Tab-separated table of C-alpha atoms and ligand atoms in Angstrom:
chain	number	residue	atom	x	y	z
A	24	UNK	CA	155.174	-7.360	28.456
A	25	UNK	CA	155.887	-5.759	25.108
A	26	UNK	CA	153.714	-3.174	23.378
A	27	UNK	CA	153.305	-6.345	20.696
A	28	UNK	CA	152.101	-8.307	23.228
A	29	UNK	CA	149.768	-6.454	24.756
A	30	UNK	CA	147.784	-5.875	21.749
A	31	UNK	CA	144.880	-7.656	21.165
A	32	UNK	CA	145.654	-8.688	17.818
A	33	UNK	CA	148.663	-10.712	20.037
A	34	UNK	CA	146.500	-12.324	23.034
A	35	UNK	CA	146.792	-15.203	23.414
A	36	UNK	CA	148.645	-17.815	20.964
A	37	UNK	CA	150.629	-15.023	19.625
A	38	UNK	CA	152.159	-17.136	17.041
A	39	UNK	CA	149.652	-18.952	15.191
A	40	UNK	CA	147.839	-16.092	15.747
A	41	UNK	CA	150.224	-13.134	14.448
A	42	UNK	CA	150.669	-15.765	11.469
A	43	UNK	CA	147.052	-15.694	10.391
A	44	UNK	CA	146.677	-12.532	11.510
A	45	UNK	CA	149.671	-11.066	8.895
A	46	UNK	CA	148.756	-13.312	6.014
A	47	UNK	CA	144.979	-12.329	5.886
A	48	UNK	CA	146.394	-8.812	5.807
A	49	UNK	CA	148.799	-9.601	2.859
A	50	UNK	CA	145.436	-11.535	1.352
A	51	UNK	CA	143.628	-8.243	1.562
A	52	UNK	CA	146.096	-6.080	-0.193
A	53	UNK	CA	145.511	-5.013	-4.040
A	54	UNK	CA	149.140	-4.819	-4.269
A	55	UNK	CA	151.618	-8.093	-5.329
A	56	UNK	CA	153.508	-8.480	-2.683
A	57	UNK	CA	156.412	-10.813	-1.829
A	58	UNK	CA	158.474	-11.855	0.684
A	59	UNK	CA	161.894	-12.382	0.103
A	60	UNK	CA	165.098	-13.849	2.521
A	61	UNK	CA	168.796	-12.586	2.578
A	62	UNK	CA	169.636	-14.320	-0.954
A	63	UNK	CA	166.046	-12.981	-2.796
A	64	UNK	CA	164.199	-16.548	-2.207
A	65	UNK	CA	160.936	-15.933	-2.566
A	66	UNK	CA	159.559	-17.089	1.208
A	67	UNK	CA	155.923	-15.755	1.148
A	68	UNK	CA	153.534	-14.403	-1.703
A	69	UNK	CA	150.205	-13.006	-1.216
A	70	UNK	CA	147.201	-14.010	-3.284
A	71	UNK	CA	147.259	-10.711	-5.688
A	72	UNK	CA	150.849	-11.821	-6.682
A	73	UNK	CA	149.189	-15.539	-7.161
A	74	UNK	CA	146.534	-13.924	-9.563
A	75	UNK	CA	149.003	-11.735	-11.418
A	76	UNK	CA	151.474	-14.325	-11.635
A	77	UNK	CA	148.981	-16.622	-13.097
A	78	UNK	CA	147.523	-14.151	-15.349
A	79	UNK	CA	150.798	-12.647	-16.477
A	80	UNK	CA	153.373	-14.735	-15.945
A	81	UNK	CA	152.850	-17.747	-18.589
A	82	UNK	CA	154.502	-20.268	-16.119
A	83	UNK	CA	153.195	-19.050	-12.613
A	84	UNK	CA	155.715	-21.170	-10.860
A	85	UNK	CA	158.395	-18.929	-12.438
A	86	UNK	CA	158.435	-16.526	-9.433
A	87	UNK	CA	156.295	-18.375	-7.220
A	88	UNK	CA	157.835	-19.501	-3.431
A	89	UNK	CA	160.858	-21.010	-3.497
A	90	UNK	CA	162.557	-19.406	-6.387
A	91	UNK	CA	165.552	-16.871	-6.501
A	92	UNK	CA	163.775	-12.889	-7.329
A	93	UNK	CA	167.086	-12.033	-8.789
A	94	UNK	CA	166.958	-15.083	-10.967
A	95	UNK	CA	163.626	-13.929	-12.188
A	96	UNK	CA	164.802	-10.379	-12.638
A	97	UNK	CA	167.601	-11.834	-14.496
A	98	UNK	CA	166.105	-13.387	-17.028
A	99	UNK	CA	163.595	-10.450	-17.794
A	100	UNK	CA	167.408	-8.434	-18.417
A	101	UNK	CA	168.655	-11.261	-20.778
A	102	UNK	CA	165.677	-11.964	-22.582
A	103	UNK	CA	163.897	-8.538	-22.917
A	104	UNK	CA	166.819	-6.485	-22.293
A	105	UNK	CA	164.411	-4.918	-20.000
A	106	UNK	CA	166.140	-1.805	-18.556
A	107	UNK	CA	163.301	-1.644	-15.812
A	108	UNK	CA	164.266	-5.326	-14.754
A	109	UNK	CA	167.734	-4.013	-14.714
A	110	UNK	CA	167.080	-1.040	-12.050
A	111	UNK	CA	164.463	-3.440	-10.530
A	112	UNK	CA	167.445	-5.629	-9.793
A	113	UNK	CA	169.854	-3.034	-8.380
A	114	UNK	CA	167.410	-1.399	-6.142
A	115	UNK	CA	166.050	-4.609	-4.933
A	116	UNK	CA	170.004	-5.593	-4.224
A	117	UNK	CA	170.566	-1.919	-2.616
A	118	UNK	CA	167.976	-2.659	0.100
A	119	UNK	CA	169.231	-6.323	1.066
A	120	UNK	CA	171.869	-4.949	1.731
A	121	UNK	CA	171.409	-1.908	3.410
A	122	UNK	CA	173.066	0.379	1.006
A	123	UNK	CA	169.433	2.213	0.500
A	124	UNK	CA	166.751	1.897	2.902
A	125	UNK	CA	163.819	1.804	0.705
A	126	UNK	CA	163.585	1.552	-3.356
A	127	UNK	CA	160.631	3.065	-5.513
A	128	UNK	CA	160.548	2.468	-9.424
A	129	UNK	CA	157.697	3.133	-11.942
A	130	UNK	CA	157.719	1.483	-14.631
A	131	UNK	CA	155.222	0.164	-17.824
A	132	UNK	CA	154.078	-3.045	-17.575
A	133	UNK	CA	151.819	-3.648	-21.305
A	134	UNK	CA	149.813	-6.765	-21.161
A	135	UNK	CA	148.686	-7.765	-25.126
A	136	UNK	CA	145.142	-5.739	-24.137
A	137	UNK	CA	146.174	-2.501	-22.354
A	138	UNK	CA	149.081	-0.039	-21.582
A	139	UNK	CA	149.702	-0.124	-17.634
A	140	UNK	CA	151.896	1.478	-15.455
A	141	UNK	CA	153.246	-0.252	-12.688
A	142	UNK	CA	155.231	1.080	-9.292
A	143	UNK	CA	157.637	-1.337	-6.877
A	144	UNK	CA	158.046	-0.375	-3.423
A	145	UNK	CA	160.888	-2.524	-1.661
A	146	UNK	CA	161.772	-2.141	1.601
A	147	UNK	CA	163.864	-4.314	4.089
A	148	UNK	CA	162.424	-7.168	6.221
A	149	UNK	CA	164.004	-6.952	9.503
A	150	UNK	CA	167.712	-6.065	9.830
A	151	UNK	CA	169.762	-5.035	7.123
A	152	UNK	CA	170.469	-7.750	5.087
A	153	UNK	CA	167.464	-10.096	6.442
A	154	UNK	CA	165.707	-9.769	3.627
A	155	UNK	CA	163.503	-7.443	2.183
A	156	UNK	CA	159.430	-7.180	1.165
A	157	UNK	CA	158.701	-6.682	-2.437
A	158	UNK	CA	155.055	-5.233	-3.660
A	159	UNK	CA	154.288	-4.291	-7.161
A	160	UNK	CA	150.835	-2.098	-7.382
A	161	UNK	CA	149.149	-1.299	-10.675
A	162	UNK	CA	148.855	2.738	-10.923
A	163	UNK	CA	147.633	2.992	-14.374
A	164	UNK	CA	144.211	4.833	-13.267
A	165	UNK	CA	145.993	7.453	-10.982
A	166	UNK	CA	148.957	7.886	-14.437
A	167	UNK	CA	146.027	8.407	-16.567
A	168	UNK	CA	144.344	10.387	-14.024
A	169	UNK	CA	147.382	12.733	-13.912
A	170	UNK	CA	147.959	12.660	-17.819
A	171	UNK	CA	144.298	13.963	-18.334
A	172	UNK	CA	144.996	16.649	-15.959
A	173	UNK	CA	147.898	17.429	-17.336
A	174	UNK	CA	146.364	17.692	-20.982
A	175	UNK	CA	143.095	19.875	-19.574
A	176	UNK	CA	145.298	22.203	-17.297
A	177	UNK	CA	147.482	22.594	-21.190
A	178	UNK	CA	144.337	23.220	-23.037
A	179	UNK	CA	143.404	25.729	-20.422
A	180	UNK	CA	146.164	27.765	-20.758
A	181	UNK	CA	146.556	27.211	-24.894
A	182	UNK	CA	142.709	28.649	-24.371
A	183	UNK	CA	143.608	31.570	-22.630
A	184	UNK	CA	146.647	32.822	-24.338
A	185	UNK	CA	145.305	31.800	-27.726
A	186	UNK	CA	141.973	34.210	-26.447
A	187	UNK	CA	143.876	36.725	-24.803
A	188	UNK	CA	146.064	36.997	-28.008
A	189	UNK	CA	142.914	37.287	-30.818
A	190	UNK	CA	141.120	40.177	-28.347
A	191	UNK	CA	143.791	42.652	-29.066
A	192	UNK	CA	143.160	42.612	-33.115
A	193	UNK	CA	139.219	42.237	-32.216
A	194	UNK	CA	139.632	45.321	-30.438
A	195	UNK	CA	141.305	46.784	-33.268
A	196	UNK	CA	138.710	45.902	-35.695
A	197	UNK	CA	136.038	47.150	-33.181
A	198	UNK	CA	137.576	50.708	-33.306
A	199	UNK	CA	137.924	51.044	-37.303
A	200	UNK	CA	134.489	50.052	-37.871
A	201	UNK	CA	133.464	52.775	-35.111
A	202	UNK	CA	135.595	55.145	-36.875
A	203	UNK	CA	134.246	54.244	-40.455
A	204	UNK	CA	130.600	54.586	-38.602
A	205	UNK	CA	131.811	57.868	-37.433
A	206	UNK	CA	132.919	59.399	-40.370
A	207	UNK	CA	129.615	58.241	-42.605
A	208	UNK	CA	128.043	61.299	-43.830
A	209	UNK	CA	124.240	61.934	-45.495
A	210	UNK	CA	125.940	60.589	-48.822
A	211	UNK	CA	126.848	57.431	-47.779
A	212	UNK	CA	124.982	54.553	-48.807
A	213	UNK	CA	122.425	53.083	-46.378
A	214	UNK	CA	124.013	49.864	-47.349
A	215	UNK	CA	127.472	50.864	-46.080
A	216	UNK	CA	126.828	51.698	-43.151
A	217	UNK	CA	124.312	48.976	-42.206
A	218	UNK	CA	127.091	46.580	-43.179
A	219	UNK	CA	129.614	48.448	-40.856
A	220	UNK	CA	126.982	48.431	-38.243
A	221	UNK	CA	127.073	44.556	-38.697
A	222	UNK	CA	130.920	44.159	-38.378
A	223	UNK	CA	130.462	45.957	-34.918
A	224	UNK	CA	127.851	43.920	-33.199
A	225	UNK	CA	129.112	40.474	-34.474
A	226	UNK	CA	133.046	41.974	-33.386
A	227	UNK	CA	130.998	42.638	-30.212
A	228	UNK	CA	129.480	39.093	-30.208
A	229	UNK	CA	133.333	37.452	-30.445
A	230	UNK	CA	134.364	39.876	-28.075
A	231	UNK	CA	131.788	38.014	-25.937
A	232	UNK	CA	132.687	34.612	-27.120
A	233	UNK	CA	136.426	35.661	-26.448
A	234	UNK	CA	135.356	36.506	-22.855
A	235	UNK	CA	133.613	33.490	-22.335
A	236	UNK	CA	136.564	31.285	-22.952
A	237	UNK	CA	138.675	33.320	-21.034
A	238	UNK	CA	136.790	32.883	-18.229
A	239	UNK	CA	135.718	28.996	-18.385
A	240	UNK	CA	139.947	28.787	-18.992
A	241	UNK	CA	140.938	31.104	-16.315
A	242	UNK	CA	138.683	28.640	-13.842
A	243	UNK	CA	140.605	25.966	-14.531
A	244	UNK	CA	143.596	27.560	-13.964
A	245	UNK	CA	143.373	28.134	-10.506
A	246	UNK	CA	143.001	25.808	-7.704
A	247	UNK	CA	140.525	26.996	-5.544
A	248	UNK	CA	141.150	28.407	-1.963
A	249	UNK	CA	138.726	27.264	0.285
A	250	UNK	CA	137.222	28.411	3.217
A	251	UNK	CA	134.529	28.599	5.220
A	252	UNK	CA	132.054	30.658	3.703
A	253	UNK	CA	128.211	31.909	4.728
A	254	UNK	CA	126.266	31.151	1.705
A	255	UNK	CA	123.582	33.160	2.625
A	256	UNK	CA	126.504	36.095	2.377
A	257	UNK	CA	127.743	35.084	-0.982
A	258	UNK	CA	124.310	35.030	-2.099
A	259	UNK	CA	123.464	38.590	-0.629
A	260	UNK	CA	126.544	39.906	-2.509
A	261	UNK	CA	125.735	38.427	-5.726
A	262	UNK	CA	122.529	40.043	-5.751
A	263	UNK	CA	124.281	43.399	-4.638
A	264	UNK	CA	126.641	43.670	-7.638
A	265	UNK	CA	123.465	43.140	-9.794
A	266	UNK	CA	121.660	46.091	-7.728
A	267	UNK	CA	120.607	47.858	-10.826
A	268	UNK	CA	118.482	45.444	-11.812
A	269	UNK	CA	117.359	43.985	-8.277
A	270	UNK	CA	116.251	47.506	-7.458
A	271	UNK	CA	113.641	47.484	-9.758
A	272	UNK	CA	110.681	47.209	-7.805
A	273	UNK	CA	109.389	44.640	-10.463
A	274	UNK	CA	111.799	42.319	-9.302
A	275	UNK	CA	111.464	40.507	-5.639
A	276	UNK	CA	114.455	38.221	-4.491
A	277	UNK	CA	114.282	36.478	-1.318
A	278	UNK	CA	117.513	34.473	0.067
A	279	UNK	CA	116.815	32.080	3.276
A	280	UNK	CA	118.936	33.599	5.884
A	281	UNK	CA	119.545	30.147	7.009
A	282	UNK	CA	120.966	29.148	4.231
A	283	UNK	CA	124.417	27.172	6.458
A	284	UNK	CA	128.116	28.094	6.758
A	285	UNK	CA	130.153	25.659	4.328
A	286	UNK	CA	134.031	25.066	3.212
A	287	UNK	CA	133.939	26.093	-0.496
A	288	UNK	CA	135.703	29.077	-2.159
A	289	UNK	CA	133.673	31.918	-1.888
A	290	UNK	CA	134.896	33.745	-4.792
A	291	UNK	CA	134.097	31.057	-6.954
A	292	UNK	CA	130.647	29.877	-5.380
A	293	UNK	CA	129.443	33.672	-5.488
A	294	UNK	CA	130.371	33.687	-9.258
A	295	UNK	CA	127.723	30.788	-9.272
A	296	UNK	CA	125.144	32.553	-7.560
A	297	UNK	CA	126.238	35.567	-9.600
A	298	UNK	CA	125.373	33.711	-12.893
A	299	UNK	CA	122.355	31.784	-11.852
A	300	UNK	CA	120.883	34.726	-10.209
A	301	UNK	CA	122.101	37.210	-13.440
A	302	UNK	CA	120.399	34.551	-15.392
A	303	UNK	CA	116.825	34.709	-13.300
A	304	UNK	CA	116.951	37.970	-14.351
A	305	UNK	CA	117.098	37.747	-17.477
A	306	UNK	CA	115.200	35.453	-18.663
A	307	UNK	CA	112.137	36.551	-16.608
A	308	UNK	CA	108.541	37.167	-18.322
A	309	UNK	CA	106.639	40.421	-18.222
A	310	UNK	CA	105.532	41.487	-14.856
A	311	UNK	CA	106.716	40.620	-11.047
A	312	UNK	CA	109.923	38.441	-11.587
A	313	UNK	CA	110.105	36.095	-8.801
A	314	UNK	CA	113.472	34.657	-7.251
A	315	UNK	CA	114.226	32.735	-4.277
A	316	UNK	CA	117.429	31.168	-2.971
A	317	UNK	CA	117.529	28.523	-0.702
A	318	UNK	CA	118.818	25.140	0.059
A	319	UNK	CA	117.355	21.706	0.894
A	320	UNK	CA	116.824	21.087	4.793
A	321	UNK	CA	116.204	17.829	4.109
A	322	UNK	CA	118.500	16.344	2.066
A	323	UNK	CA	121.644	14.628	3.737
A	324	UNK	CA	123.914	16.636	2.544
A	325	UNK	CA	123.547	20.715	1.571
A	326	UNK	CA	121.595	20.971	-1.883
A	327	UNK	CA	121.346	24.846	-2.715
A	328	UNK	CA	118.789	26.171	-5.326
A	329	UNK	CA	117.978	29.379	-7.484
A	330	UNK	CA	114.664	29.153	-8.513
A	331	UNK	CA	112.667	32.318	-10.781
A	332	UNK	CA	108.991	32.548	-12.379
A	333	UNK	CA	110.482	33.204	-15.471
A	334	UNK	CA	110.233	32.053	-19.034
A	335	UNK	CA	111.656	28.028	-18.030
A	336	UNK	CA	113.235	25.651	-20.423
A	337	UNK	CA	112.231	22.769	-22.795
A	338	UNK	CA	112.766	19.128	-21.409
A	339	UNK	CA	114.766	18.943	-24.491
A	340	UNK	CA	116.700	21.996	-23.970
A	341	UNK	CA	118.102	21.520	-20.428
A	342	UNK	CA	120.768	19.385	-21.185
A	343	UNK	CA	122.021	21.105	-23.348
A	344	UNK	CA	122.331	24.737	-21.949
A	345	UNK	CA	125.617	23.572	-19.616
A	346	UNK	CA	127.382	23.128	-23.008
A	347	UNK	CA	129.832	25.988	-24.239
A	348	UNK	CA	128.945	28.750	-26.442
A	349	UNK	CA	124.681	26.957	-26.220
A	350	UNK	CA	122.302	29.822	-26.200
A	351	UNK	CA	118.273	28.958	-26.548
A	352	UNK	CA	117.591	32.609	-27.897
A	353	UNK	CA	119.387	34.239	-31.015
A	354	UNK	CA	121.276	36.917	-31.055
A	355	UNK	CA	120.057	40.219	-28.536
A	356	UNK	CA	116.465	38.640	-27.304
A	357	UNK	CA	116.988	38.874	-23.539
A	358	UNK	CA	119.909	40.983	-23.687
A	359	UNK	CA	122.057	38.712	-25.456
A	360	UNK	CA	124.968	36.877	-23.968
A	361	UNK	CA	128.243	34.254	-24.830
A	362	UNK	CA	126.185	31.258	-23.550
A	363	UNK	CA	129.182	30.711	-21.453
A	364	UNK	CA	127.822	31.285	-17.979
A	365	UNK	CA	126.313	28.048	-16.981
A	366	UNK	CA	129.349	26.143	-18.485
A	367	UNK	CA	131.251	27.943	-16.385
A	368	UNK	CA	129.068	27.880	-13.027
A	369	UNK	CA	129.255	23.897	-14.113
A	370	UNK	CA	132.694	23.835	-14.234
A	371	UNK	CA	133.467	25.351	-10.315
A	372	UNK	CA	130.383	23.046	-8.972
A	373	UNK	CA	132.237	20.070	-10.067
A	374	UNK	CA	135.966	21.634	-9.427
A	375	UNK	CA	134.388	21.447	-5.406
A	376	UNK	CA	133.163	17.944	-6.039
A	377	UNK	CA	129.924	18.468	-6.638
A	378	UNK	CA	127.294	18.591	-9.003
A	379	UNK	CA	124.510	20.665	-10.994
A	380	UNK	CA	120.586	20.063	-12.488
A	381	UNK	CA	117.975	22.216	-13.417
A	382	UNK	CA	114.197	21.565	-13.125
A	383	UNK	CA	112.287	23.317	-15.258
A	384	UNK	CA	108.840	24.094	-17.211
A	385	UNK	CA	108.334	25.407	-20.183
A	386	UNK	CA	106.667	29.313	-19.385
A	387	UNK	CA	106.818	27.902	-15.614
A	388	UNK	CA	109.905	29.117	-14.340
A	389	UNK	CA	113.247	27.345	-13.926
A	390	UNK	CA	114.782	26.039	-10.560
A	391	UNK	CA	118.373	25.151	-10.808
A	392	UNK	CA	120.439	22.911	-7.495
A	393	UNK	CA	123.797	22.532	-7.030
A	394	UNK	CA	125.773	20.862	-4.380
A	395	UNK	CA	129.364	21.262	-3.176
A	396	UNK	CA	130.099	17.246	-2.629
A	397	UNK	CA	128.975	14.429	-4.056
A	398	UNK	CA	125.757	13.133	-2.616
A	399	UNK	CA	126.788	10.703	0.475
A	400	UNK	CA	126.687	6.947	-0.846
A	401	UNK	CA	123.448	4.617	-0.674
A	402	UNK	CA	123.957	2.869	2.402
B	530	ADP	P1	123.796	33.104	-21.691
B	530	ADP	O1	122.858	33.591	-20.628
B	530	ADP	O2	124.943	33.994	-21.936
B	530	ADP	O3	123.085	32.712	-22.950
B	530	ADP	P2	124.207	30.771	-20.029
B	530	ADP	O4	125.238	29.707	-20.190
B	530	ADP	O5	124.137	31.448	-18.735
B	530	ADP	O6	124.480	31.754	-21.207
B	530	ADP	O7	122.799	30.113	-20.343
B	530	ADP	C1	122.637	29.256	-21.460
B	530	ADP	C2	121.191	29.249	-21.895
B	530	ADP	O8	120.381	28.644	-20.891
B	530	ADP	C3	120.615	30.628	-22.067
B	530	ADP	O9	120.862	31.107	-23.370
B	530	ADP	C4	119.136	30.430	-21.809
B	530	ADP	O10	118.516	30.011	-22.971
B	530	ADP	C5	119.115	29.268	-20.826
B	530	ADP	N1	118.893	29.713	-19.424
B	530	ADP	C6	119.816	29.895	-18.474
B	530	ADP	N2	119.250	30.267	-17.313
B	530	ADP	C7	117.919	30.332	-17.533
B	530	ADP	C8	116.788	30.641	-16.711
B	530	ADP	N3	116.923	30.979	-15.436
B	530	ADP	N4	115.581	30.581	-17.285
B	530	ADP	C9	115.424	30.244	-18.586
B	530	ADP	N5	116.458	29.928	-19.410
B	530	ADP	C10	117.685	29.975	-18.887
């Protein structure tokens, strides 16, 4: 008995069977796929090369069982002077014949409504020169995919070397009004040296802004390298390299010590808890700030939160404060800042799939969650 045999897929009829059996499979496929003998007669079509045929074709019977592929491929050289149709035709031949043993081509396909990009796969049927099977699959979502990728990952690194590049003359202008600040005397005028005062904190401000970008850029730059990671450990570092201001005994932070062992990169996810737990601390109200890490036991999949007692946000506010550059508070109340940090905590949630929300009261504290996948489908 042969392995083909034995399977169940085989038992019994085989024949009838294995027929069925193959052209439900064919049925099932997205792709338009053909079947084609040793002189490129179409022999067997599957129902996605019916539709498109139908829907595409004008005259579905044009390349519908019975007629010649190379006919068909033909005529879309002669008439379009299609150079795809042309390279369709050659690779198609290549494989008949054995020359090649399998042929990939993408190519554009436009209907009147959309541009779409199109790959063939051909491979042989049997023996050399038995024929070969023919599938055309629309890729247009995973091109455009790529494309956007492609444009964000340029924009990323425009962003950076366009910010790296206006820091250095920043810098510059930094150090002449700290000079000219320096070198004010009891004779200069009060106005003078307000005004340079004001060229150094808003050059500090860009230098901020600058930052900012160069961070949410640099993010997007790199791929991140995961691993498994105790987020209970990222958390407890976090709030280490903010000691100075967790050691204030004014401030009480509390991380679950369950909180479980998942595959993320830890550099990244402890520049989240970094932020969110910077940002606790910041925007806390007079008296005992409160702040608590933890993570939802009973959701199905690990939801993580940073919660404080602190000042909260508007309803109308907390969409907005994941947006670049969005600050709720002007210039130096709470110490200031780019209004980049949340953006950019945003940004590596959703580089590890996942996603971000905040729940919060106005004067009631703020709780923000974030997860590391997407939440597991409704069943
Ligand atoms: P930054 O702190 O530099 O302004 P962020 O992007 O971290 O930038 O935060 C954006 C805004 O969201 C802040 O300006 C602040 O108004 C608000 N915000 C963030 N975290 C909190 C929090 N824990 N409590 C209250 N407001 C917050």
């Amino acid at each position: 008995m042969t392995e083909r045999d034995a399977s169940p897929l085989h038992a019994g009829d085989p024949a009838p069977h294995r027929a069925a059996f193959l052209h439900s499979v064919l049925n099932a496929l997205h792709a338009h796929i053909a079947v084609l003998d040793h002189r490129g007669t179409i022999i067997e079509v599957n129902d996605a090369w019916r539709r498109f045929a139908t829907a595409n074709a004008g005259d579905p019977g044009r390349c519908s069982v019975g007629v010649n592929y190379f006919d068909v491929c033909r005529s879309a050289i002669t008439v379009g002077c299609d150079a795809f149709a042309l390279d369709a035709y050659a690779g198609i031949h290549r494989v008949l014949t054995g020359e090649d043993e399998e042929f990939h081509l993408e190519y554009p396909c436009d209907s009147p409504t959309e541009s779409r990009t199109f790959v063939l796969h051909v491979v042989p049927r049997g023996e050399p020169g038995e024929g070969v099977v023919v599938s055309h699959e629309n890729i247009s979502d995973q091109t455009k995919i790529k494309e956007l990728e492609r444009s964000v990952d340029a924009l990323d690194a425009f962003t950076y070397t366009a910010s790296h590049g206006l820091r250095q003359p920043l810098r510059g202008i930094r150090n002449h009004a700290e000079f000219a600040i320096g070198s004010c005397s009891a004779a200069t005028e009060p106005v003078v040296v307000q005004s340079l005062q004001s060229i150094q904190r808003l050059a500090a401000h860009l230098d901020a802004l600058i930052d900012g970008l160069m961070r949410f850029a640099r993010i997007g730059k790199m791929a991140p390298v995961i691993r498994r990671a105790r987020i209970a450990d990222l958390a407890a570092f976090a709030v280490e390299s903010l000691h100075d201001t967790a050691h204030d005994p004014t401030v009480e932070i509390s991380i679950d010590p369950d909180l479980p062992v998942v595959l993320c990169d830890p550099a990244l996810i402890g520049e989240v808890f970094q932020n969110l737990i910077a940002n606790a601390l910041k925007y806390r109200t007079p008296g005992q700030c409160r702040i608590i890490v933890g993570w939802n036991h009973d959701a199905h999949w690990p939801e993580f939160f940073v919660t404080d007692n602190g000042i909260g946000i508007r309803a109308s506010d907390q969409a907005a404060i994941f947006d670049l550059f969005r600050r709720l508070h002007p210039g130096d109340r709470y110490g200031g800042g780019a209004g980049a940090g949340l953006t950019i905590v945003k940004r590596i949630v959703e580089q590890h799939g996942g996603s971000i929300r905040v729940e919060s009261d106005e004067g009631a504290g703020s709780t923000f969650f974030f997860s590391l996948s997407p939440p597991p489908t409704a069943a």
